[in-house]
XYZ file of C-alpha atoms in Angstrom:
289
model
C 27.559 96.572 18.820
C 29.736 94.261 16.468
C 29.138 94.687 12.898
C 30.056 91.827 10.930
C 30.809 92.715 7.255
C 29.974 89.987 4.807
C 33.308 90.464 2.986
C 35.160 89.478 6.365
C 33.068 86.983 6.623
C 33.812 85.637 3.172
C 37.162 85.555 3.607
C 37.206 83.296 6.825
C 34.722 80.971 4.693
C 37.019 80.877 2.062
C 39.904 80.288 4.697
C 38.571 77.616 6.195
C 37.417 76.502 3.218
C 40.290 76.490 0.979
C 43.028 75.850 3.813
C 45.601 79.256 2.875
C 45.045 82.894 2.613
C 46.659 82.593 -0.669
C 44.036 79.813 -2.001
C 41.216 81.351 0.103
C 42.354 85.117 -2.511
C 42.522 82.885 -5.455
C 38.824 81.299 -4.424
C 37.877 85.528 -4.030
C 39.074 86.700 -6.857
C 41.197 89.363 -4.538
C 44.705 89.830 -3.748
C 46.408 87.616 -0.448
C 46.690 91.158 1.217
C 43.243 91.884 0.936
C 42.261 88.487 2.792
C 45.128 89.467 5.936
C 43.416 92.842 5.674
C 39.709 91.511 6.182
C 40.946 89.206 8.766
C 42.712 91.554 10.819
C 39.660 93.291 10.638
C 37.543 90.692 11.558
C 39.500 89.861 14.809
C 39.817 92.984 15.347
C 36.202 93.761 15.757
C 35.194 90.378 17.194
C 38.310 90.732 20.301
C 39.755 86.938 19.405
C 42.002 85.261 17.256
C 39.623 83.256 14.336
C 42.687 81.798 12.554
C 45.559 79.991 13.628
C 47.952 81.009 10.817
C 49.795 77.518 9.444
C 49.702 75.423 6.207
C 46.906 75.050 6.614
C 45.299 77.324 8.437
C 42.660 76.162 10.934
C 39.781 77.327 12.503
C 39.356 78.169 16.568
C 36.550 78.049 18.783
C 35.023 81.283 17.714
C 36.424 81.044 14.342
C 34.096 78.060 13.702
C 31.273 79.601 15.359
C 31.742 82.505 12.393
C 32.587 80.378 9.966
C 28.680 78.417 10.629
C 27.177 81.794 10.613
C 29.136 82.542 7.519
C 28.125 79.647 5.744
C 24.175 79.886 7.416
C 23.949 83.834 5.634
C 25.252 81.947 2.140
C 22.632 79.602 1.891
C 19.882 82.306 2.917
C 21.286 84.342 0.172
C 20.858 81.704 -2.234
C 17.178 80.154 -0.923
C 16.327 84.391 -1.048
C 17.700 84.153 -4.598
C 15.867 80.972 -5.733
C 12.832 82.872 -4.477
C 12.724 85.638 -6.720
C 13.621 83.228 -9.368
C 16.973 85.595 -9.836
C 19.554 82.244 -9.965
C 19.912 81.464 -13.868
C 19.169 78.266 -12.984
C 21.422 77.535 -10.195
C 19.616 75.626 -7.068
C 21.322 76.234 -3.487
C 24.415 74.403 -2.631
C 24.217 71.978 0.370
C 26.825 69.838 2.020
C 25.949 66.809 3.331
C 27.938 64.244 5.559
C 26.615 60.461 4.586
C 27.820 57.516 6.151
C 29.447 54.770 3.401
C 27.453 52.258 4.639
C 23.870 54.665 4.365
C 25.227 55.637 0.613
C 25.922 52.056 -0.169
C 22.496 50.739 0.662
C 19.480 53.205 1.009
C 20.540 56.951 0.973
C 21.570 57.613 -2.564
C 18.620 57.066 -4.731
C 16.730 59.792 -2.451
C 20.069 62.122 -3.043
C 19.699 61.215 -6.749
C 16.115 62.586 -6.460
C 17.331 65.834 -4.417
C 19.814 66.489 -6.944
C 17.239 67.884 -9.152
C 16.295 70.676 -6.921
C 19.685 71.243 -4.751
C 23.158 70.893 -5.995
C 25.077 68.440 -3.418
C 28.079 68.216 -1.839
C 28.331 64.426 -0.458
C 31.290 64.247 1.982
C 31.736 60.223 3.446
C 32.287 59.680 6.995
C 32.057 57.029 10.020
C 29.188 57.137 11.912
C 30.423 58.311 15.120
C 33.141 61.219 13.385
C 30.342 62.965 11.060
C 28.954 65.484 13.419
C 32.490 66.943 13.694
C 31.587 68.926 10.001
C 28.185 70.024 11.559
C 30.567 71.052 14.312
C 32.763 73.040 12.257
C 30.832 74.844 9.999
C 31.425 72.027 6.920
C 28.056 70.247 6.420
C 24.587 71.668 7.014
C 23.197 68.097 7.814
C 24.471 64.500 8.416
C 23.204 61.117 8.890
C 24.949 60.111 12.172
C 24.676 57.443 14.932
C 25.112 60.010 17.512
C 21.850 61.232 19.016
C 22.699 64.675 20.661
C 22.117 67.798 18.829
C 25.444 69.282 17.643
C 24.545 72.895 19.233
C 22.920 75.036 16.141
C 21.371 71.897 15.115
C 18.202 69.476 15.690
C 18.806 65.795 16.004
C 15.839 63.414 14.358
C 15.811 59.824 14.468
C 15.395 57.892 11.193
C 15.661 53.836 12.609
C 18.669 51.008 13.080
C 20.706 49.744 11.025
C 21.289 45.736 12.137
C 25.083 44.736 11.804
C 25.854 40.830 11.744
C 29.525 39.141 11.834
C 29.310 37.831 8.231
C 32.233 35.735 5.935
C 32.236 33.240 3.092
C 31.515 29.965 3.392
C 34.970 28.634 2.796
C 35.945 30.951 5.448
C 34.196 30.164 8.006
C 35.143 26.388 7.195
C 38.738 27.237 7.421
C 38.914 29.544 10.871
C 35.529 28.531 12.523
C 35.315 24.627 12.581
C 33.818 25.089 15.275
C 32.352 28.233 16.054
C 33.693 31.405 16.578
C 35.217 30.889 19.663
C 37.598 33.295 21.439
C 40.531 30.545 20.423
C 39.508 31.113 16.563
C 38.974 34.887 16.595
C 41.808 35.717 18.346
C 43.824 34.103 14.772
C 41.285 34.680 12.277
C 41.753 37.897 9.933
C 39.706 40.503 10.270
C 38.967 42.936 7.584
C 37.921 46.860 9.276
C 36.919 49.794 7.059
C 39.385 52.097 8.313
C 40.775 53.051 11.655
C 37.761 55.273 13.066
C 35.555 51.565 12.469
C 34.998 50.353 15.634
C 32.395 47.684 14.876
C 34.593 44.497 14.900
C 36.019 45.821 18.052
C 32.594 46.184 19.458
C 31.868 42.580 18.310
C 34.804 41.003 19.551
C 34.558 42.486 23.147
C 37.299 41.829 25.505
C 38.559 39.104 22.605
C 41.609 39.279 21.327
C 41.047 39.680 17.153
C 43.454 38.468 14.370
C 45.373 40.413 11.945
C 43.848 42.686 10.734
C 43.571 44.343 6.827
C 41.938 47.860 6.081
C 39.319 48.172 2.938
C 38.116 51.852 3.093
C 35.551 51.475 0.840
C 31.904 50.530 0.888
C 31.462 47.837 -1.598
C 34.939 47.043 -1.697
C 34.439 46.147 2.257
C 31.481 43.461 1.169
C 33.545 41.823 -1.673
C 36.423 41.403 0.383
C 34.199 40.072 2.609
C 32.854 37.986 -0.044
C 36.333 36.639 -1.505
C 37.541 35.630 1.851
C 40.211 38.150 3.042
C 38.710 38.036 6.130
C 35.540 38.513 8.166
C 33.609 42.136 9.044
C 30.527 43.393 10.351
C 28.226 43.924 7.316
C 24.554 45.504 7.393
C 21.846 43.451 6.881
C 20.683 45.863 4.039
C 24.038 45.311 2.266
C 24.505 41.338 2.821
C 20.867 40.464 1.930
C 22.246 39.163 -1.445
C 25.350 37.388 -1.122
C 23.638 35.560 1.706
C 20.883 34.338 -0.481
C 23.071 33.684 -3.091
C 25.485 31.888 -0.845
C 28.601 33.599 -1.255
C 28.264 34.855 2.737
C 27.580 33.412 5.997
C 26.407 34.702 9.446
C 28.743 32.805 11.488
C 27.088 34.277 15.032
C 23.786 36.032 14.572
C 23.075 35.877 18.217
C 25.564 38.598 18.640
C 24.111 41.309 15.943
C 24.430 44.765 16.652
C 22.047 47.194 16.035
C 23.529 51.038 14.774
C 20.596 53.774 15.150
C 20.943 56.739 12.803
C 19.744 59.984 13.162
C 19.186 63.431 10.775
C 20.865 66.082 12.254
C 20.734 69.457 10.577
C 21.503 73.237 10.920
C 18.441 75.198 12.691
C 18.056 77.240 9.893
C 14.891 78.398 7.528
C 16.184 76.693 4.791
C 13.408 75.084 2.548
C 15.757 73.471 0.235
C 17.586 71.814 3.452
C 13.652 70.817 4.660
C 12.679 69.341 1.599
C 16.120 67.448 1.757
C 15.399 66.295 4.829
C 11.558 65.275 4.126
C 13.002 62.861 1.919
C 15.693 61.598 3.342
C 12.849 60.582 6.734
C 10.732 59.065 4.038
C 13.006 56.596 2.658
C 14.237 55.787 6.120
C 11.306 55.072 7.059
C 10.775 52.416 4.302
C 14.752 50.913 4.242
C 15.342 51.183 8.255
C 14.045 48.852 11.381
């Protein structure tokens, strides 16, 4: 029978974690040889290599499986601790993966809330790309568009988001006289949040697009948007009031898309990560289709 030691297991955390052996000591408060030394140790009793050694390090197959059941035992310690009211004050630790465009418009008032009782760790990523840190071990939960369990975890559905091509009135004006036909698009700039964003692409279809400019940021996106730099694929949550206010335009609302999101989180008795997640379902139940 393998016996995993919970100082090993520490020191892959920190590994992965932390990116060196050196910084992964320094985040122990133990010497670089003592990390090697657990490792070795580690691999040694598991049969496989956990660690491809680099700057930085990263993580293999098995080495992320460890790395979630490293990270699974540290917030059981802590919800154990919080239990016996033996934490000075300090609520467990949870890292969360939150798309922009969820933190932008609906999700972070109920974080705000859960920050009371949980200390948070809000990591930003696309929609398709955030179960990859449920994946490795990263994130205990994520709001994500993708609707298969990561394995370890259980995938809820909280609603649609509704995506519309949107731009200001003077553009539209300038590039869509006449409607955003394939002639128009294929010149018209396009603003995209970053390269994983795929929603103009999936608007535009087998249309050429313009040149395009990156905005990686959530409300930077909508003012851009707003200012004319080009048009983008903005939620309905988050273009509500520029549209009433007239500062953007739905140039083809015929051709929405609709995003769902789902909750996906560690299977784990965590009631910290439940109550999380009550609230999180609550408010997505008021803000979502």
């Amino acid at each position: 029978m393998v016996d995993l030691q919970p100082d090993q297991l520490r020191a892959l955390e920190a590994i992965a974690t932390t990116g060196t052996f050196d910084a992964a000591a320094q985040h122990l408060g133990v010497t670089p040889s003592a990390v090697s030394q657990r490792m070795r140790a580690l691999e040694t009793a598991v049969g496989q290599v956990l660690v491809r050694r680099g700057r930085p390090a990263t993580l293999t197959g098995p080495g992320e499986v460890l790395v979630r059941h490293a990270r699974h035992l540290a917030l059981q310690h802590a919800e154990v601790l919080a239990e016996l009211d033996l934490t000075s004050g300090s609520a467990p630790e949870l890292t969360l993966v939150i798309t922009g465009d969820a933190l932008t418009t609906w999700a972070l008032p109920v974080l705000a809330e859960a920050s009371s009782w949980a200390r948070l760790e809000i990591l930003r990523e696309d929609q398709d790309h955030s179960i990859d840190l449920l994946r490795d071990g990263t994130a205990v939960a994520a709001i994500t568009s993708v609707p298969t369990a990561v394995p370890g975890c259980r995938s809820t559905p909280l609603g649609r988001m509704r995506y519309r091509p949107m731009a200001s009135p003077a553009f539209v004006e300038r590039w869509f006289p006449g409607g955003p036909t394939t002639a128009a698009l294929a010149v018209a700039p396009v603003l995209v949040f970053d390269r994983k964003d795929d929603l103009q692409d999936r608007y535009l279809g087998r249309r050429p697009g313009g040149p395009r400019h990156h905005v990686p940021a959530s409300h930077e996106f909508l003012r851009a948007v707003e200012l004319g730099m080009g048009w983008g694929m903005l939620p309905d949550l988050q273009s509500h009031d520029g549209e009433a206010a007239g500062r953007l335009v739905g140039f083809d609302d015929a051709a929405s898309l609709t995003v769902p999101q789902y909750w996906q989180q560690w299977r784990l008795h965590s009631p910290t990560l439940d109550r999380v997640a009550a609230v999180v379902r609550e408010a997505a139940a008021t803000h979502l289709r």
